[in-house]
Amino acid sequence: MLLYENIRLAFSSLRANKMRAFLTMLGIIIGISSVIAIMTVGESIESSVTDTMGSLGATNITVSLQEKEDEEEGESVEMGMQFEGPGRMRTPTEDDYFTDAMLHDYCENYPDTIEAISVQESLSSGQLLVDKLYANVSPSGVSDGFFLANDLELIDGRYFSDHEIENHSMAAIISDKAVNNLFQGDTDAAIGSTISLVSGDQYLTVTVVGVYEYEQSIYSFGNTSEKDLSTDLYLPLPTARDLNHTTGESSFTVVTAAVTDVDSFISSTEQFFNTYYRNNRNFEVYAFSMSSMLDSLTSMMGTITTGIALIAGIALLVGGIGVMNIMLVSITERTREIGTRKAIGAPNSAIRMQFLVEAMVICLIGGIIGVILGTVLGLVAAKVLDMPATPSISSILISLGFSMAVGIFFGYYPANKAAKMDPIDALRYE
Amino acid sequence: MEERRKMIEMTGIVKKYFIDTPNELAALNGVDLTVHEGEFLAVVGASGSGKSTLMNIIGTLDRPTEGHYTLDGVDTNAAKDSELSSIRNQKVGFVFQTYNLIARTSALMNVELPMLYGGMSRKERNERAEELLRMVGMEERMKHRPEELSGGQKQRVAIARAMGNDPSIILADEPTGALDSSTGRMVMDLFHQLHDEKGKTIILITHSPELAEETERIITLKDGAVISEREGSGHAVV
Ligand SMILES: Nc1ncnc2c1ncn2[C@@H]1O[C@H](COP(=O)(O)OP(=O)(O)OP(=O)(O)O)[C@@H](O)[C@H]1O
Ligand SMILES: [Mg+2]
């Protein structure tokens, strides 16, 4: 019944002491706004990372070479004396690479589980040139499975033909952005055209067979203009290996059938390949999936969130003590008012409610200002990091609820003190 | 007069301060007082004689140290604090020397306040507050805050507020003490009006012998005891 009047009263008493009210709110504003800002940025990072990983495929398994830990202590010490101890990074050499024969056996062994194998051989970055026009590209050779593993679909043209793969031909699949830069967006003109590719110190000529749609990823930070944007250019895998003078890869990705138990397939895969590497002095095989990385990312985010919550808690505690202090001052100042209200017949509960509402209003206004400020800060930060911003509704609601709770907790003691005042003492107060 | 209902019945009221200390002080020292419904009573006496103390006990703001007090049939000694606040709300209207209006709150809202605490509906208390302000001649200033009113205007609002829940008794502690004589006259006329037209029981503390003469009965306090009691004219001398 009295709630509406109490809220109006709280506002009028805050208006009478604007500066004081604002300073009191400051602790709450700082606490809430920092939580909201960091939550907004955090959720942006998390959602964009999850998006990217999702597009990479959570059921994809990456298999790579990893340096063996020395099994025999004695040997390790001996090697240490030869300055070849653990900690020295080795790079896999031609002899260590996965061979096509191994991959072939692997596929034969698990025909139902493996949907495709994606292998990528990177080349030095470079430029496509058509007359005076250019397009920056990162060329690489890819196996058929690459397009499936990365959900890459062509908007025009075709994938590599068996003939092109077997003949190590210079067929290329380029992005629509490159087509924009070189052919003014005319894909029909692009497909079938033969253009120059400079990759590192190699001058090559490629024939465009397909065009795919470029997707912005979180890894492409910054504000590179469309014109200078570097996009991927794909060649058949054997072609790229020829150019790099290599015959194998140190890692590849497996696309598994949807029904597969990824975790158990990871260990089967490791076991399968390690039979080949049992006698390899330096390397063994390590496999992992995006879903396992996603799990560790989620738990890391959880830890960060807990840390922030702790800091926010301290800020709110300090803010709450400020509110309590100002309410005690306010009650002393208004002792005669309290006495008058009691003389008029206000029950203690009404006096208590009046000051409790006032404390809650202070905290809630502080909370609202904090939410607005924090959201703005978070959006600006997300903009700067060039990420999709997602203000978190749940953290906004929790923050507002929490600031109300702070008001109740720290407002109760002063409000109760006011309620318990002796009416005569309050009326006679000078 | 003997047939009238007893509004206030006090026997042996004692109020002591600093009890059990060397400077123990009895502000009231065995007061017996009976006031009937519709009486207009003045309490006079020197400063420190215990007038305000008596008034606060009558208004149930304070409890006596000893003695028995019945207000409008309610035994106040037995009443709990929460019951006393509802008695103050429904049966008593206070008018103070210093007005004691709530700051930053419109005259209208000030008058509504006792009705608000009494649980009256918004519409009803709004209408009633406007009517009471009209009665005290403050209808033009309803939206004004106390800071924007003169002393006499504030006291008229305070009287309207005291009438909020149509109490049976009005207690005024030096209501004209801070006002000039003509403004004081206006306030005094309001009390006469409430007494004559609405039949309110009014107890007025005053230092002015002329104003005291206007009431029906004058009680003189000295050192916390009633030393004399006589009849007044009961109306304003024009
Ligand atoms: N809360 C208190 N604590 C201690 N002594 C008090 C208290 N209230 C009143 N007294 C004492 O009681 C006596 C009576 O005070 P009271 O206020 O009733 O006088 P009064 O007749 O109203 O005087 P005045 O005309 O000046 O208002 C005084 O001596 C005063 O000092
Ligand atoms: Mg007095």
XYZ file of C-alpha atoms and ligand atoms in Angstrom:
700
model
C 0.000 0.000 0.000
C 2.728 2.408 1.009
C 5.181 1.237 -1.639
C 4.311 3.864 -4.229
C 4.449 6.705 -1.688
C 7.708 5.365 -0.291
C 9.317 5.271 -3.722
C 8.178 8.836 -4.424
C 9.485 9.911 -1.048
C 12.821 8.195 -1.668
C 13.204 10.032 -4.970
C 12.385 13.398 -3.439
C 14.893 12.885 -0.653
C 17.550 11.820 -3.174
C 16.769 14.882 -5.297
C 17.349 17.069 -2.258
C 20.876 15.663 -1.932
C 21.867 14.872 -5.503
C 25.630 15.028 -5.078
C 25.568 12.968 -1.919
C 23.311 10.366 -3.490
C 25.567 10.121 -6.537
C 28.735 9.700 -4.483
C 27.013 7.017 -2.455
C 26.021 5.172 -5.608
C 29.530 5.311 -7.023
C 30.716 2.088 -5.405
C 27.691 0.239 -6.735
C 28.027 1.846 -10.168
C 31.680 0.801 -10.412
C 30.975 -2.723 -9.190
C 28.039 -3.381 -11.484
C 29.454 -1.653 -14.565
C 32.726 -3.582 -14.451
C 30.884 -6.886 -14.178
C 28.562 -6.057 -17.057
C 31.374 -4.745 -19.259
C 33.521 -7.810 -18.773
C 30.553 -10.149 -19.132
C 29.585 -8.494 -22.414
C 33.088 -8.794 -23.832
C 33.507 -12.272 -22.385
C 30.310 -13.552 -23.923
C 31.252 -11.955 -27.223
C 34.591 -13.749 -27.204
C 33.046 -16.986 -26.102
C 30.224 -16.922 -28.633
C 32.495 -16.016 -31.536
C 35.057 -18.656 -30.552
C 32.297 -21.220 -30.186
C 30.937 -20.156 -33.595
C 34.301 -20.545 -35.237
C 34.968 -23.874 -33.606
C 31.486 -25.012 -34.493
C 32.147 -24.131 -38.116
C 35.393 -26.057 -37.934
C 33.320 -28.987 -36.744
C 33.293 -30.202 -33.188
C 33.435 -33.823 -34.348
C 36.592 -33.264 -36.386
C 39.733 -34.878 -35.043
C 43.104 -33.314 -35.582
C 46.000 -35.757 -35.702
C 49.504 -34.369 -35.374
C 53.058 -35.292 -34.534
C 54.350 -34.552 -31.098
C 57.863 -34.843 -29.773
C 58.406 -37.967 -27.695
C 59.301 -37.587 -24.074
C 62.529 -39.433 -23.370
C 61.674 -42.720 -21.805
C 65.048 -43.653 -20.363
C 66.342 -41.277 -17.726
C 69.937 -42.332 -18.236
C 69.838 -41.572 -21.904
C 68.272 -38.214 -21.166
C 71.153 -37.229 -18.893
C 73.631 -38.442 -21.438
C 71.901 -36.468 -24.151
C 71.767 -33.471 -21.848
C 75.516 -33.575 -21.712
C 75.544 -33.556 -25.448
C 73.411 -30.405 -25.419
C 70.550 -32.264 -26.956
C 68.446 -32.615 -23.856
C 64.693 -32.358 -23.485
C 63.320 -28.925 -24.147
C 65.147 -28.633 -27.408
C 62.461 -28.378 -30.046
C 62.830 -30.630 -33.039
C 60.904 -30.089 -36.238
C 59.679 -33.216 -38.005
C 61.638 -34.084 -41.073
C 60.616 -35.818 -44.283
C 61.121 -39.233 -42.627
C 58.718 -38.422 -39.787
C 55.756 -37.240 -41.855
C 52.502 -39.098 -42.250
C 52.656 -40.837 -45.574
C 49.820 -41.357 -48.028
C 50.225 -45.091 -47.413
C 49.522 -44.676 -43.687
C 46.436 -42.558 -44.374
C 45.244 -45.093 -46.911
C 45.582 -47.945 -44.362
C 43.898 -45.812 -41.730
C 40.876 -45.220 -43.959
C 40.703 -48.925 -44.862
C 40.768 -49.781 -41.170
C 37.848 -47.558 -40.129
C 35.680 -47.258 -43.234
C 32.478 -46.569 -41.284
C 33.908 -43.980 -38.943
C 35.986 -41.853 -41.261
C 34.042 -39.638 -43.599
C 36.961 -37.744 -45.049
C 40.544 -36.828 -44.383
C 41.635 -33.251 -44.743
C 45.267 -32.507 -45.459
C 46.643 -29.050 -46.057
C 50.052 -28.075 -47.368
C 50.672 -24.353 -46.984
C 52.657 -22.263 -49.435
C 54.193 -18.822 -48.960
C 51.619 -16.066 -49.112
C 51.477 -14.001 -52.226
C 49.422 -12.188 -54.836
C 47.266 -12.964 -57.829
C 47.890 -10.551 -60.664
C 45.651 -9.618 -63.589
C 47.021 -6.709 -65.603
C 47.304 -3.882 -63.073
C 44.935 -5.503 -60.570
C 45.982 -7.647 -57.633
C 44.501 -9.760 -54.866
C 46.402 -10.919 -51.771
C 46.180 -14.662 -51.204
C 47.431 -17.373 -48.859
C 47.893 -20.338 -51.179
C 47.806 -23.939 -49.990
C 47.307 -27.374 -51.410
C 44.366 -29.306 -50.012
C 42.964 -32.804 -50.230
C 39.348 -33.442 -51.175
C 38.367 -33.899 -47.556
C 39.446 -30.345 -46.728
C 36.311 -28.830 -48.247
C 34.089 -31.158 -46.248
C 36.015 -30.645 -43.014
C 35.753 -26.852 -43.335
C 32.192 -26.725 -44.678
C 33.452 -24.813 -47.654
C 30.952 -24.576 -50.491
C 31.553 -23.247 -53.937
C 29.339 -20.482 -55.264
C 30.482 -21.170 -58.806
C 32.702 -23.573 -60.750
C 33.791 -26.970 -59.420
C 36.195 -28.789 -57.117
C 39.397 -30.363 -58.492
C 38.930 -33.225 -60.905
C 40.710 -36.551 -60.391
C 42.630 -35.772 -63.521
C 43.900 -32.462 -62.110
C 44.917 -34.127 -58.852
C 46.759 -36.989 -60.514
C 48.524 -34.690 -62.939
C 49.613 -32.207 -60.251
C 48.040 -29.507 -62.375
C 47.880 -25.797 -61.535
C 44.104 -25.615 -60.978
C 42.995 -23.069 -58.380
C 39.913 -22.339 -56.288
C 39.775 -18.694 -55.212
C 37.492 -16.580 -53.015
C 34.703 -14.263 -54.160
C 36.705 -11.377 -52.664
C 39.586 -12.139 -54.974
C 37.121 -12.240 -57.877
C 35.870 -8.814 -56.806
C 39.369 -7.401 -56.861
C 40.497 -9.003 -60.102
C 37.350 -9.349 -62.212
C 35.005 -6.733 -60.708
C 32.941 -9.558 -59.240
C 32.340 -11.288 -62.563
C 32.740 -14.971 -61.604
C 31.969 -16.152 -65.149
C 35.010 -14.198 -66.349
C 37.118 -15.555 -63.500
C 36.366 -19.237 -64.042
C 38.540 -20.726 -66.728
C 40.884 -17.751 -66.771
C 44.595 -18.275 -66.444
C 46.288 -15.797 -64.122
C 49.675 -15.160 -62.529
C 50.356 -16.150 -58.919
C 53.394 -14.901 -57.057
C 54.007 -17.071 -53.987
C 57.150 -16.249 -52.087
C 59.840 -16.217 -54.773
C 57.943 -18.491 -57.145
C 56.208 -17.133 -60.230
C 53.362 -19.434 -61.196
C 50.417 -19.517 -63.514
C 47.136 -20.975 -62.281
C 43.805 -21.700 -63.929
C 40.736 -20.815 -61.867
C 38.256 -23.710 -61.649
C 36.058 -22.678 -58.724
C 35.013 -19.755 -56.516
C 34.039 -20.071 -52.833
C 32.358 -17.583 -50.517
C 34.775 -15.919 -48.096
C 33.661 -15.874 -44.464
C 35.022 -13.410 -41.982
C 36.574 -15.178 -39.021
C 37.542 -13.844 -35.610
C 41.167 -14.346 -36.510
C 40.987 -11.632 -39.160
C 41.194 -8.704 -36.759
C 41.753 -5.164 -37.755
C 40.378 -3.080 -40.521
C 42.166 -4.281 -43.625
C 40.337 -2.835 -46.608
C 38.521 -5.167 -48.969
C 41.206 -4.438 -51.528
C 44.099 -5.645 -49.386
C 42.263 -8.466 -47.672
C 44.180 -11.723 -47.914
C 42.011 -14.760 -48.704
C 42.815 -18.439 -49.136
C 43.666 -19.878 -52.538
C 43.487 -23.644 -52.910
C 45.515 -25.889 -55.201
C 45.416 -29.688 -55.490
C 47.483 -31.244 -52.689
C 50.100 -32.972 -54.922
C 50.720 -29.690 -56.757
C 51.530 -27.876 -53.521
C 53.766 -30.731 -52.341
C 55.724 -30.474 -55.568
C 56.180 -26.755 -55.031
C 57.330 -27.297 -51.432
C 59.448 -30.340 -52.411
C 57.816 -32.501 -49.787
C 55.905 -35.782 -49.684
C 53.967 -35.705 -46.451
C 52.397 -33.712 -43.651
C 52.972 -33.389 -39.916
C 49.233 -33.107 -39.232
C 45.840 -33.734 -40.771
C 42.182 -33.583 -39.846
C 39.691 -36.429 -39.834
C 35.994 -35.812 -40.416
C 34.124 -38.486 -38.480
C 30.643 -39.821 -39.064
C 28.102 -38.101 -36.843
C 27.371 -41.208 -34.762
C 30.984 -41.799 -33.745
C 32.074 -41.704 -30.089
C 34.756 -39.096 -30.679
C 36.734 -39.665 -27.473
C 37.175 -43.395 -27.999
C 37.981 -42.864 -31.673
C 40.718 -40.433 -30.647
C 42.473 -43.161 -28.647
C 41.967 -45.741 -31.413
C 43.531 -43.293 -33.842
C 46.516 -42.650 -31.602
C 47.006 -46.391 -31.127
C 46.723 -47.067 -34.835
C 49.343 -44.524 -35.843
C 51.718 -45.181 -32.997
C 52.308 -48.670 -34.370
C 54.062 -46.850 -37.239
C 55.953 -44.562 -34.891
C 56.994 -47.153 -32.294
C 60.476 -47.110 -33.721
C 60.623 -43.404 -34.392
C 63.201 -41.950 -32.042
C 61.719 -38.473 -31.817
C 58.024 -38.404 -32.567
C 54.735 -39.962 -31.583
C 51.175 -39.267 -32.664
C 48.752 -37.096 -30.756
C 45.072 -36.635 -31.628
C 42.474 -34.231 -30.249
C 39.034 -32.931 -31.142
C 37.535 -29.445 -31.165
C 34.957 -30.536 -28.613
C 37.687 -31.353 -26.089
C 39.241 -27.925 -26.700
C 35.833 -26.332 -26.351
C 35.447 -27.988 -22.957
C 38.718 -26.588 -21.685
C 37.855 -23.158 -23.082
C 34.519 -23.232 -21.280
C 36.133 -24.150 -17.994
C 38.701 -21.381 -18.448
C 35.894 -18.876 -19.033
C 34.271 -20.191 -15.877
C 37.405 -19.464 -13.871
C 37.650 -15.930 -15.251
C 33.989 -15.324 -14.476
C 34.473 -16.459 -10.890
C 37.395 -14.080 -10.515
C 35.376 -11.165 -11.828
C 32.459 -12.036 -9.613
C 34.798 -11.881 -6.636
C 36.090 -8.425 -7.551
C 32.547 -7.221 -8.188
C 31.531 -8.628 -4.841
C 34.188 -6.554 -3.091
C 33.134 -3.397 -4.967
C 29.511 -4.029 -4.016
C 30.460 -4.665 -0.392
C 32.262 -1.327 -0.237
C 29.328 0.315 -2.035
C 26.890 -1.271 0.383
C 28.801 0.034 3.395
C 28.667 3.489 1.787
C 24.903 3.178 1.457
C 24.584 2.112 5.080
C 26.684 5.068 6.196
C 24.636 7.581 4.215
C 21.383 6.088 5.477
C 22.580 6.496 9.076
C 23.407 10.137 8.344
C 20.055 10.644 6.664
C 18.183 9.156 9.605
C 19.967 11.392 12.070
C 19.181 14.432 9.948
C 15.557 13.460 9.757
C 15.059 12.493 13.393
C 12.345 15.124 13.887
C 10.585 13.947 10.757
C 10.590 10.425 12.161
C 9.210 11.736 15.459
C 6.485 13.634 13.627
C 5.504 10.582 11.608
C 5.242 8.579 14.812
C 3.122 11.290 16.421
C 0.791 11.122 13.429
C 0.449 7.403 14.050
C 2.950 5.739 11.729
C 3.601 2.183 12.921
C 7.241 1.129 13.250
C 6.873 -1.107 10.216
C 5.976 1.889 8.023
C 9.050 3.836 9.145
C 11.242 0.783 8.557
C 9.784 0.294 5.102
C 10.292 3.944 4.204
C 14.028 3.891 4.830
C 14.485 0.402 3.445
C 12.879 1.515 0.192
C 15.124 4.570 0.139
C 18.253 2.413 0.480
C 16.973 0.062 -2.208
C 16.213 2.925 -4.562
C 19.758 4.273 -4.139
C 21.192 0.852 -4.903
C 18.844 0.169 -7.783
C 19.573 3.508 -9.463
C 23.277 2.805 -8.965
C 22.724 -0.635 -10.452
C 20.849 0.723 -13.466
C 23.508 3.362 -14.143
C 26.136 0.632 -13.740
C 24.341 -1.653 -16.194
C 24.041 1.112 -18.802
C 27.642 2.202 -18.343
C 28.922 -1.377 -18.369
C 26.935 -2.288 -21.477
C 28.240 0.757 -23.330
C 31.820 -0.019 -22.258
C 31.406 -3.666 -23.238
C 29.939 -2.796 -26.641
C 32.733 -0.320 -27.317
C 35.341 -2.911 -26.325
C 33.697 -5.550 -28.516
C 33.635 -3.058 -31.385
C 37.331 -2.314 -30.933
C 38.099 -6.052 -30.906
C 35.837 -6.350 -33.954
C 33.605 -8.979 -32.393
C 29.865 -9.460 -32.422
C 28.651 -7.900 -29.171
C 26.126 -9.767 -27.071
C 25.004 -7.888 -23.959
C 24.054 -10.646 -21.548
C 20.447 -10.277 -20.399
C 20.911 -12.770 -17.578
C 23.901 -10.939 -16.108
C 21.981 -7.636 -16.343
C 19.051 -9.118 -14.439
C 21.308 -10.768 -11.878
C 23.182 -7.485 -11.379
C 19.979 -5.538 -10.783
C 18.719 -8.184 -8.399
C 22.034 -8.146 -6.617
C 22.096 -4.374 -6.198
C 18.599 -4.567 -4.697
C 19.812 -7.243 -2.317
C 22.713 -4.985 -1.313
C 20.163 -2.235 -0.587
C 18.102 -4.521 1.608
C 21.100 -5.964 3.421
C 22.821 -2.677 4.188
C 19.628 -0.642 4.505
C 18.012 -2.863 7.095
C 20.097 -1.814 10.087
C 19.597 1.961 9.616
C 15.909 1.476 8.761
C 15.376 -0.609 11.846
C 17.184 1.962 13.934
C 14.784 4.626 12.658
C 11.782 2.406 13.338
C 12.835 1.791 16.939
C 13.362 5.462 17.829
C 11.423 6.700 20.822
C 8.795 9.148 19.496
C 9.406 11.762 22.207
C 13.188 11.651 21.895
C 12.829 11.954 18.137
C 10.449 14.919 18.390
C 12.656 16.723 20.919
C 15.814 16.136 18.868
C 17.653 19.373 18.137
C -22.320 18.442 31.706
C -22.178 15.508 34.096
C -23.877 13.319 31.471
C -21.077 13.729 28.947
C -18.702 10.896 28.062
C -15.287 10.958 29.754
C -12.624 11.430 27.077
C -9.621 11.540 29.365
C -9.388 10.013 32.794
C -6.055 10.374 34.615
C -5.294 9.415 38.181
C -2.021 9.894 40.036
C 0.086 10.455 36.926
C 3.802 10.726 37.753
C 6.567 11.183 35.201
C 10.112 10.949 36.442
C 13.396 11.417 34.626
C 16.859 10.204 35.663
C 15.251 7.620 37.912
C 17.503 6.267 40.718
C 20.165 8.886 40.119
C 21.029 11.790 42.422
C 19.365 14.290 40.086
C 16.099 12.390 39.770
C 13.425 14.771 38.509
C 9.672 14.524 38.590
C 8.260 16.445 35.622
C 4.768 15.406 36.720
C 4.000 14.746 40.324
C 0.643 13.028 40.755
C -1.727 14.666 38.283
C -5.437 13.800 38.362
C -7.338 15.037 35.343
C -10.696 14.289 33.780
C -11.726 15.801 30.457
C -15.172 15.215 28.942
C -16.035 14.846 25.307
C -16.277 18.184 23.518
C -14.495 20.207 26.191
C -12.147 23.061 25.285
C -9.396 23.121 27.855
C -6.367 25.359 28.375
C -3.234 24.274 30.244
C -1.115 27.135 31.534
C 1.879 27.429 33.793
C 5.460 28.576 33.973
C 8.132 27.205 31.714
C 9.264 23.785 32.902
C 6.084 23.195 34.900
C 5.382 19.986 32.961
C 2.763 21.098 30.408
C 4.406 19.427 27.411
C 5.138 16.309 29.422
C 1.469 16.059 30.349
C 0.442 16.674 26.761
C 2.726 13.908 25.476
C 1.262 11.439 27.936
C -2.284 12.459 26.966
C -1.336 11.919 23.325
C 0.189 8.499 24.175
C 3.546 9.580 22.757
C 4.934 8.933 26.210
C 4.058 6.574 29.049
C 3.738 7.717 32.674
C 6.130 6.342 35.290
C 3.193 5.847 37.680
C -0.553 6.372 37.618
C -3.453 5.282 35.499
C -4.658 6.752 32.224
C -7.726 5.868 30.177
C -8.230 7.560 26.791
C -11.708 7.335 25.249
C -12.326 4.083 27.110
C -8.943 2.527 26.212
C -6.641 1.569 29.084
C -3.347 2.963 27.772
C -1.237 1.353 30.494
C -2.084 -2.060 29.107
C -1.708 -1.123 25.439
C 1.268 -2.272 23.366
C 3.383 0.245 21.387
C 1.754 -0.824 18.150
C -1.689 -0.247 19.674
C -0.612 3.185 20.892
C 0.475 4.187 17.396
C -2.908 3.230 16.047
C -4.592 5.201 18.889
C -2.508 8.254 17.938
C -3.467 7.722 14.341
C -7.210 7.414 14.891
C -8.069 9.296 18.093
C -5.477 12.061 18.492
C -4.466 15.043 16.383
C -1.265 16.901 17.305
C -0.530 20.544 16.569
C 3.006 21.637 17.458
C 4.534 25.041 18.086
C 7.093 24.339 15.342
C 4.457 23.008 12.878
C 6.494 19.822 12.171
C 5.348 19.482 8.590
C 7.273 16.938 6.514
C 9.784 18.799 4.361
C 9.798 18.516 0.551
C 6.260 17.147 0.657
C 3.232 19.101 -0.578
C 0.665 20.510 1.843
C -1.832 18.073 0.383
C 0.428 15.066 0.968
C 1.142 16.262 4.522
C -2.570 16.305 5.262
C -3.005 12.902 3.622
C -0.282 11.357 5.775
C -2.341 10.260 8.822
C -4.962 8.831 6.468
C -2.221 7.005 4.558
C -0.972 5.397 7.767
C -4.571 4.662 8.685
C -4.987 2.676 5.481
C -7.489 4.911 3.722
C -7.805 4.505 -0.043
C -5.956 6.916 -2.282
C -9.024 8.531 -3.761
C -10.777 8.928 -0.422
C -7.841 10.482 1.379
C -7.177 12.808 -1.527
C -10.731 14.136 -1.464
C -10.722 14.436 2.298
C -7.365 16.241 2.403
C -8.600 18.768 -0.151
C -11.739 19.333 1.901
C -9.722 19.860 5.108
C -7.373 22.312 3.388
C -10.428 24.188 2.116
C -11.730 24.320 5.696
C -8.504 25.997 6.927
C -8.472 28.327 3.913
C -5.438 26.768 2.256
C -7.050 25.417 -0.927
C -4.935 27.817 -3.010
C -1.702 26.425 -1.623
C -2.354 22.676 -1.768
C 0.577 21.891 -4.047
C 3.004 24.098 -2.123
C 5.712 22.588 0.008
C 6.265 23.687 3.638
C 9.392 25.591 2.563
C 7.130 27.777 0.410
C 4.611 28.645 3.157
C 4.502 31.302 5.888
C 4.338 30.318 9.557
C 0.594 30.911 9.827
C -0.032 29.000 6.609
C 2.083 26.107 7.887
C 0.148 25.998 11.120
C -3.155 25.919 9.230
C -1.871 22.972 7.179
C -0.779 21.319 10.442
C -4.290 21.754 11.874
C -5.792 20.260 8.723
C -3.383 17.351 9.131
C -4.384 16.901 12.797
C -7.981 16.549 11.575
C -6.978 13.872 9.040
C -8.654 10.850 10.583
C -11.366 12.940 12.309
C -9.849 12.348 15.790
C -11.884 12.772 18.940
C -9.215 14.907 20.583
C -6.902 17.669 19.389
C -3.743 18.440 21.347
C -2.095 21.768 20.607
C 1.207 22.640 22.311
C 1.682 26.417 22.038
C 0.287 26.489 18.498
C 0.470 30.282 18.341
C 3.816 30.549 20.107
C 5.753 31.271 16.931
C 3.122 33.459 15.283
C 2.329 37.175 15.452
C -0.896 38.119 17.219
C -3.105 38.486 14.150
C -1.932 35.207 12.640
C -2.308 33.640 16.075
C -5.858 34.983 16.153
C -6.628 33.229 12.890
C -5.286 29.915 14.222
C -7.239 30.368 17.444
C -10.424 30.996 15.445
C -9.851 27.674 13.714
C -9.797 25.909 17.077
C -13.036 27.623 18.069
C -14.548 26.504 14.788
C -13.458 22.885 15.348
C -14.842 23.011 18.869
C -18.123 24.759 18.144
C -18.981 23.183 14.803
C -17.389 19.736 14.972
C -17.603 19.203 18.703
C -13.949 18.302 19.062
C -12.304 17.907 22.437
C -9.398 20.358 22.411
C -6.538 20.765 24.837
C -4.506 23.894 24.315
C -1.198 24.713 25.955
C -0.518 28.410 25.877
C 1.511 31.130 27.530
C -1.045 33.743 26.565
C -3.581 34.511 29.359
C -5.970 36.127 26.812
C -6.088 32.996 24.663
C -6.506 30.807 27.757
C -9.506 32.928 28.804
C -11.254 32.009 25.562
C -11.457 28.333 26.560
C -14.037 26.689 28.775
C -11.720 25.523 31.537
C -8.241 26.649 32.549
C -5.827 24.381 34.423
C -2.670 25.792 35.951
C 0.383 23.567 36.458
C 3.229 24.256 38.813
C 6.183 21.948 39.410
C 4.349 19.034 37.843
C 1.121 19.400 39.809
C -2.280 21.012 39.116
C -2.494 24.013 41.467
C -5.706 25.631 40.251
C -8.637 25.029 37.991
C -11.240 27.582 36.896
C -13.769 28.279 34.156
C -13.114 30.501 31.156
C -15.487 32.395 28.927
C -15.578 29.692 26.273
C -15.547 32.125 23.359
C -13.332 34.688 21.722
C -13.563 38.234 23.013
C -14.111 40.417 19.983
N 13.389 13.852 28.060
C 13.623 14.529 29.196
N 14.695 14.227 29.941
C 14.930 14.885 31.082
N 14.173 15.852 31.572
C 13.087 16.207 30.865
C 12.761 15.577 29.651
N 11.630 16.134 29.158
C 11.271 17.096 30.051
N 12.136 17.136 31.064
C 12.059 18.027 32.225
O 10.741 18.004 32.682
C 10.332 19.283 33.095
C 9.040 19.643 32.414
O 9.278 19.856 31.032
P 8.168 20.285 30.044
O 8.740 20.259 28.668
O 6.953 19.464 30.279
O 7.862 21.785 30.456
P 6.816 22.811 29.848
O 5.845 23.127 30.896
O 6.284 22.314 28.582
O 7.742 24.084 29.585
P 7.652 25.152 28.408
O 6.548 26.039 28.708
O 8.976 25.834 28.461
O 7.471 24.384 27.150
C 11.466 20.219 32.774
O 12.165 20.500 33.974
C 12.341 19.463 31.840
O 13.689 19.754 32.053
Mg 6.480 22.847 26.494
